[in-house]
Amino acid sequence: MVLTNAEKQRRYRQKRDADPFKRAEHQAKCRSKYQQDVAVGKLKHINDMTHREQRRQRKEWKKKKIAERKRKANNHAQILTPPSSPVPGPLVHVPDPTPQIGLHNTRRKKRRIAKCYRDNMKLKDQLEAARRLNQKLYVRLSRQRKNSPLMKCPDTPRTKTNKLLRNWNTENRKMKGSRRNRRKMKNKAKKTLMFQLSLSDELKTKYGQAKRQQQKYLAELTQGRLLKKYKLIDKAREELKMKAGTTRFKKGSLSYRLEPKIFEFYERDDNSKITPGMKDTVTKNGVKKQRRILNDTVEKLHEKFLIENTKYKHNSKLHNI
């Protein structure tokens, strides 16, 4: 009768284990292979595993040990049990089942199993190829988004908040508090950041659309007591893009020294005349003054000012009024 694969392997193992030298050689080979797998990282030592992996491994060892003990007990019982006495009776020849049909079915089953293994390996290769292609296309798309100006869109307050809180991991057990409290803290920080960024964008938009006088009123918001206390005035102006009220004259500058002389020059009676009407007034910064009309063009008055102030001749330039 033809032996099956399992029977052949069982006979080979029995023959090998019967020879002590071959058995020792086989065990040494198994130990070296195990050490190589551990060095490569294919297998782990029990001390290097996590608690969950250790429990799973010990459970498998326990099952194998129970099966081994049961098998040894059965073998021991069979050895100690005496053979049963033969039952007298007529000898009946029981024909064996057709070996050819059984062998044919076994080969067919093996072919099906081998085909399943081949199909499984093909599917694994296709899956790995698809995964590599997906990763390559993802990297290519992210690079195009980064370099293409058409793909770039302005960051919203939500995207800015998510970028700032990207590395806040609520699942980290080293952080203080329970996971629920850590999530509450993150949500609270997220809402606060989103409110601050939304308010900043809204003020920036309003400031860009406002007129000059309204821009001055909005710029006064960045000169509060708390912002001065925590030294955040420059940061607020930078974030809100506010420029109104930021220009200051230095006390030793030429503009600072020329300004009162220019006012005095224009208010002289030989350069301008005052209007007599009661309604011909101008109010600026709470100061009410009568309106004046120039007696000559600005170009000629500028030449006259340069003649009277010779030391400012090269620095005083005519500006359009």
Short mmCIF file of C-alpha atoms in Angstrom, two decimals, residues 10-215:
data_model
loop_
_atom_site.label_atom_id
_atom_site.label_comp_id
_atom_site.label_asym_id
_atom_site.label_seq_id
_atom_site.Cartn_x
_atom_site.Cartn_y
_atom_site.Cartn_z
CA ARG A 10 6.43 10.26 10.62
CA ARG A 11 8.61 7.27 9.60
CA TYR A 12 11.49 9.62 8.74
CA ARG A 13 11.27 11.33 12.15
CA GLN A 14 11.15 8.02 13.99
CA LYS A 15 14.20 6.77 12.11
CA ARG A 16 16.07 10.02 12.75
CA ASP A 17 15.23 10.13 16.48
CA ALA A 18 16.34 6.52 16.86
CA ASP A 19 19.91 7.57 16.07
CA PRO A 20 21.26 9.79 18.95
CA PHE A 21 23.85 11.51 16.72
CA LYS A 22 21.29 12.50 14.08
CA ARG A 23 18.88 13.64 16.78
CA ALA A 24 21.57 15.84 18.40
CA GLU A 25 22.52 17.26 15.00
CA HIS A 26 18.88 18.07 14.24
CA GLN A 27 18.41 19.79 17.62
CA ALA A 28 21.59 21.87 17.12
CA LYS A 29 20.33 22.92 13.69
CA CYS A 30 16.96 23.94 15.17
CA ARG A 31 18.69 25.97 17.91
CA SER A 32 20.91 27.81 15.42
CA LYS A 33 17.89 28.60 13.21
CA TYR A 34 16.00 29.91 16.25
CA GLN A 35 18.93 32.14 17.21
CA GLN A 36 19.17 33.48 13.65
CA ASP A 37 15.44 34.26 13.59
CA VAL A 38 15.74 36.07 16.93
CA ALA A 39 18.74 38.09 15.69
CA VAL A 40 16.93 39.08 12.49
CA GLY A 41 13.75 39.96 14.36
CA LYS A 42 11.54 37.28 12.86
CA LEU A 43 11.00 35.78 16.31
CA LYS A 44 11.08 37.34 19.76
CA HIS A 45 12.37 36.05 23.05
CA ILE A 46 9.76 35.75 25.76
CA ASN A 47 11.44 38.54 27.75
CA ASP A 48 11.30 40.92 24.76
CA MET A 49 7.56 40.44 24.18
CA THR A 50 4.78 42.64 25.49
CA HIS A 51 2.49 41.42 28.26
CA ARG A 52 -0.23 40.48 25.77
CA GLU A 53 2.18 38.56 23.52
CA GLN A 54 3.62 36.76 26.55
CA ARG A 55 0.14 35.63 27.63
CA ARG A 56 -0.66 34.40 24.12
CA GLN A 57 2.65 32.50 23.83
CA ARG A 58 2.30 30.87 27.23
CA LYS A 59 -1.25 29.84 26.38
CA GLU A 60 -0.01 28.09 23.23
CA TRP A 61 2.77 26.36 25.19
CA LYS A 62 0.21 25.18 27.73
CA LYS A 63 -2.02 23.68 25.02
CA LYS A 64 0.92 21.90 23.40
CA LYS A 65 2.10 20.55 26.75
CA ILE A 66 -1.38 19.23 27.61
CA ALA A 67 -1.61 17.47 24.22
CA GLU A 68 1.88 16.01 24.68
CA ARG A 69 1.05 14.65 28.15
CA LYS A 70 -2.20 13.14 26.87
CA ARG A 71 -0.37 11.49 23.99
CA LYS A 72 2.29 10.08 26.33
CA ALA A 73 -0.38 8.77 28.69
CA ASN A 74 -2.17 7.01 25.82
CA ASN A 75 1.07 5.47 24.58
CA HIS A 76 1.95 4.32 28.09
CA ALA A 77 -1.51 2.79 28.53
CA GLN A 78 -1.22 0.96 25.23
CA ILE A 79 2.15 -0.45 26.23
CA LEU A 80 0.93 -1.68 29.62
CA THR A 81 -2.38 -3.05 28.35
CA PRO A 82 -2.04 -6.74 27.40
CA PRO A 83 -3.38 -7.81 24.03
CA SER A 84 -6.93 -9.07 24.04
CA SER A 85 -7.48 -12.77 23.51
CA PRO A 86 -8.68 -13.70 20.04
CA VAL A 87 -12.39 -14.34 19.64
CA PRO A 88 -13.03 -17.78 18.20
CA GLY A 89 -15.13 -17.78 15.09
CA PRO A 90 -15.01 -18.22 11.40
CA LEU A 91 -12.46 -16.12 9.62
CA VAL A 92 -14.19 -13.56 7.45
CA HIS A 93 -12.16 -11.84 4.81
CA VAL A 94 -13.03 -8.14 4.79
CA PRO A 95 -12.01 -6.61 1.51
CA ASP A 96 -10.01 -3.41 1.71
CA PRO A 97 -11.56 -0.24 0.27
CA THR A 98 -10.45 0.49 -3.18
CA PRO A 99 -7.05 2.07 -2.74
CA GLN A 100 -7.07 3.66 -6.17
CA ILE A 101 -10.15 5.81 -5.42
CA GLY A 102 -8.71 6.95 -2.08
CA LEU A 103 -5.37 7.77 -3.66
CA HIS A 104 -7.10 9.67 -6.46
CA ASN A 105 -9.12 11.72 -3.94
CA THR A 106 -5.97 12.45 -1.92
CA ARG A 107 -4.13 13.72 -4.98
CA ARG A 108 -7.08 15.85 -6.00
CA LYS A 109 -7.25 17.35 -2.49
CA LYS A 110 -3.52 18.08 -2.54
CA ARG A 111 -3.82 19.77 -5.93
CA ARG A 112 -6.67 21.95 -4.66
CA ILE A 113 -4.69 22.92 -1.56
CA ALA A 114 -1.60 23.70 -3.66
CA LYS A 115 -3.72 25.83 -6.01
CA CYS A 116 -5.15 27.74 -3.02
CA TYR A 117 -1.62 28.44 -1.79
CA ARG A 118 -0.55 29.68 -5.23
CA ASP A 119 -3.61 31.91 -5.55
CA ASN A 120 -3.00 33.27 -2.06
CA MET A 121 0.60 34.14 -2.89
CA LYS A 122 -0.50 35.87 -6.12
CA LEU A 123 -3.07 37.93 -4.22
CA LYS A 124 -0.44 38.87 -1.62
CA ASP A 125 1.91 40.04 -4.38
CA GLN A 126 -0.88 42.07 -6.01
CA LEU A 127 -1.80 43.62 -2.66
CA GLU A 128 1.82 44.59 -1.97
CA ALA A 129 2.17 46.08 -5.47
CA ALA A 130 -1.05 48.08 -5.00
CA ARG A 131 0.16 49.32 -1.61
CA ARG A 132 3.48 50.50 -3.08
CA LEU A 133 1.69 52.22 -5.98
CA ASN A 134 -0.68 53.93 -3.56
CA GLN A 135 2.22 55.19 -1.45
CA LYS A 136 4.07 56.45 -4.53
CA LEU A 137 1.02 58.30 -5.86
CA TYR A 138 0.31 59.79 -2.43
CA VAL A 139 3.86 61.17 -2.18
CA ARG A 140 3.64 62.53 -5.73
CA LEU A 141 0.30 64.22 -5.03
CA SER A 142 1.53 65.79 -1.80
CA ARG A 143 4.62 67.10 -3.61
CA GLN A 144 2.47 68.62 -6.36
CA ARG A 145 0.17 70.23 -3.82
CA LYS A 146 3.15 71.72 -2.04
CA ASN A 147 4.80 73.13 -5.18
CA SER A 148 1.76 74.15 -7.23
CA PRO A 149 0.39 77.66 -6.47
CA LEU A 150 -3.05 76.66 -7.79
CA MET A 151 -3.45 73.90 -5.20
CA LYS A 152 -2.59 76.15 -2.28
CA CYS A 153 -5.52 77.58 -0.36
CA PRO A 154 -5.41 80.00 2.59
CA ASP A 155 -5.42 78.39 5.99
CA THR A 156 -8.71 78.68 7.84
CA PRO A 157 -8.90 79.01 11.64
CA ARG A 158 -9.81 75.30 11.84
CA THR A 159 -6.79 74.16 9.81
CA LYS A 160 -4.46 76.43 11.81
CA THR A 161 -5.86 75.01 15.06
CA ASN A 162 -5.44 71.42 13.87
CA LYS A 163 -1.82 72.13 12.90
CA LEU A 164 -1.07 73.59 16.33
CA LEU A 165 -2.70 70.65 18.15
CA ARG A 166 -1.37 67.96 15.82
CA ASN A 167 1.12 66.56 18.34
CA TRP A 168 -1.28 66.63 21.31
CA ASN A 169 -1.81 62.92 21.91
CA THR A 170 -4.65 62.22 24.36
CA GLU A 171 -3.86 58.48 24.34
CA ASN A 172 -0.44 58.96 25.94
CA ARG A 173 -0.57 57.37 29.37
CA LYS A 174 2.41 59.35 30.62
CA MET A 175 0.31 62.52 30.68
CA LYS A 176 -1.48 63.39 33.89
CA GLY A 177 -5.20 62.80 34.32
CA SER A 178 -7.58 60.33 32.79
CA ARG A 179 -8.14 60.03 29.06
CA ARG A 180 -11.53 61.71 29.37
CA ASN A 181 -10.03 64.74 31.15
CA ARG A 182 -7.23 64.96 28.58
CA ARG A 183 -9.79 65.01 25.77
CA LYS A 184 -11.76 67.74 27.56
CA MET A 185 -8.60 69.82 27.91
CA LYS A 186 -7.78 69.37 24.22
CA ASN A 187 -11.31 70.34 23.13
CA LYS A 188 -11.21 73.41 25.38
CA ALA A 189 -7.83 74.47 23.99
CA LYS A 190 -9.12 73.85 20.45
CA LYS A 191 -12.16 76.08 20.96
CA THR A 192 -10.04 78.83 22.53
CA LEU A 193 -7.53 78.76 19.68
CA MET A 194 -10.27 78.72 17.05
CA PHE A 195 -11.99 81.71 18.69
CA GLN A 196 -8.74 83.67 18.85
CA LEU A 197 -7.81 82.90 15.22
CA SER A 198 -11.34 83.66 13.96
CA LEU A 199 -11.37 86.99 15.80
CA SER A 200 -7.91 87.83 14.42
CA ASP A 201 -8.97 87.07 10.82
CA GLU A 202 -12.18 89.06 11.24
CA LEU A 203 -10.31 92.11 12.56
CA LYS A 204 -7.77 91.81 9.76
CA THR A 205 -10.55 91.75 7.14
CA LYS A 206 -12.40 94.70 8.70
CA TYR A 207 -9.17 96.70 8.92
CA GLY A 208 -8.39 96.10 5.25
CA GLN A 209 -11.89 97.23 4.16
CA ALA A 210 -12.14 100.24 6.51
CA LYS A 211 -11.33 103.85 5.74
CA ARG A 212 -8.42 105.77 7.21
CA GLN A 213 -10.29 107.13 10.22
CA GLN A 214 -11.85 103.75 11.01
CA GLN A 215 -8.43 102.13 10.67
#
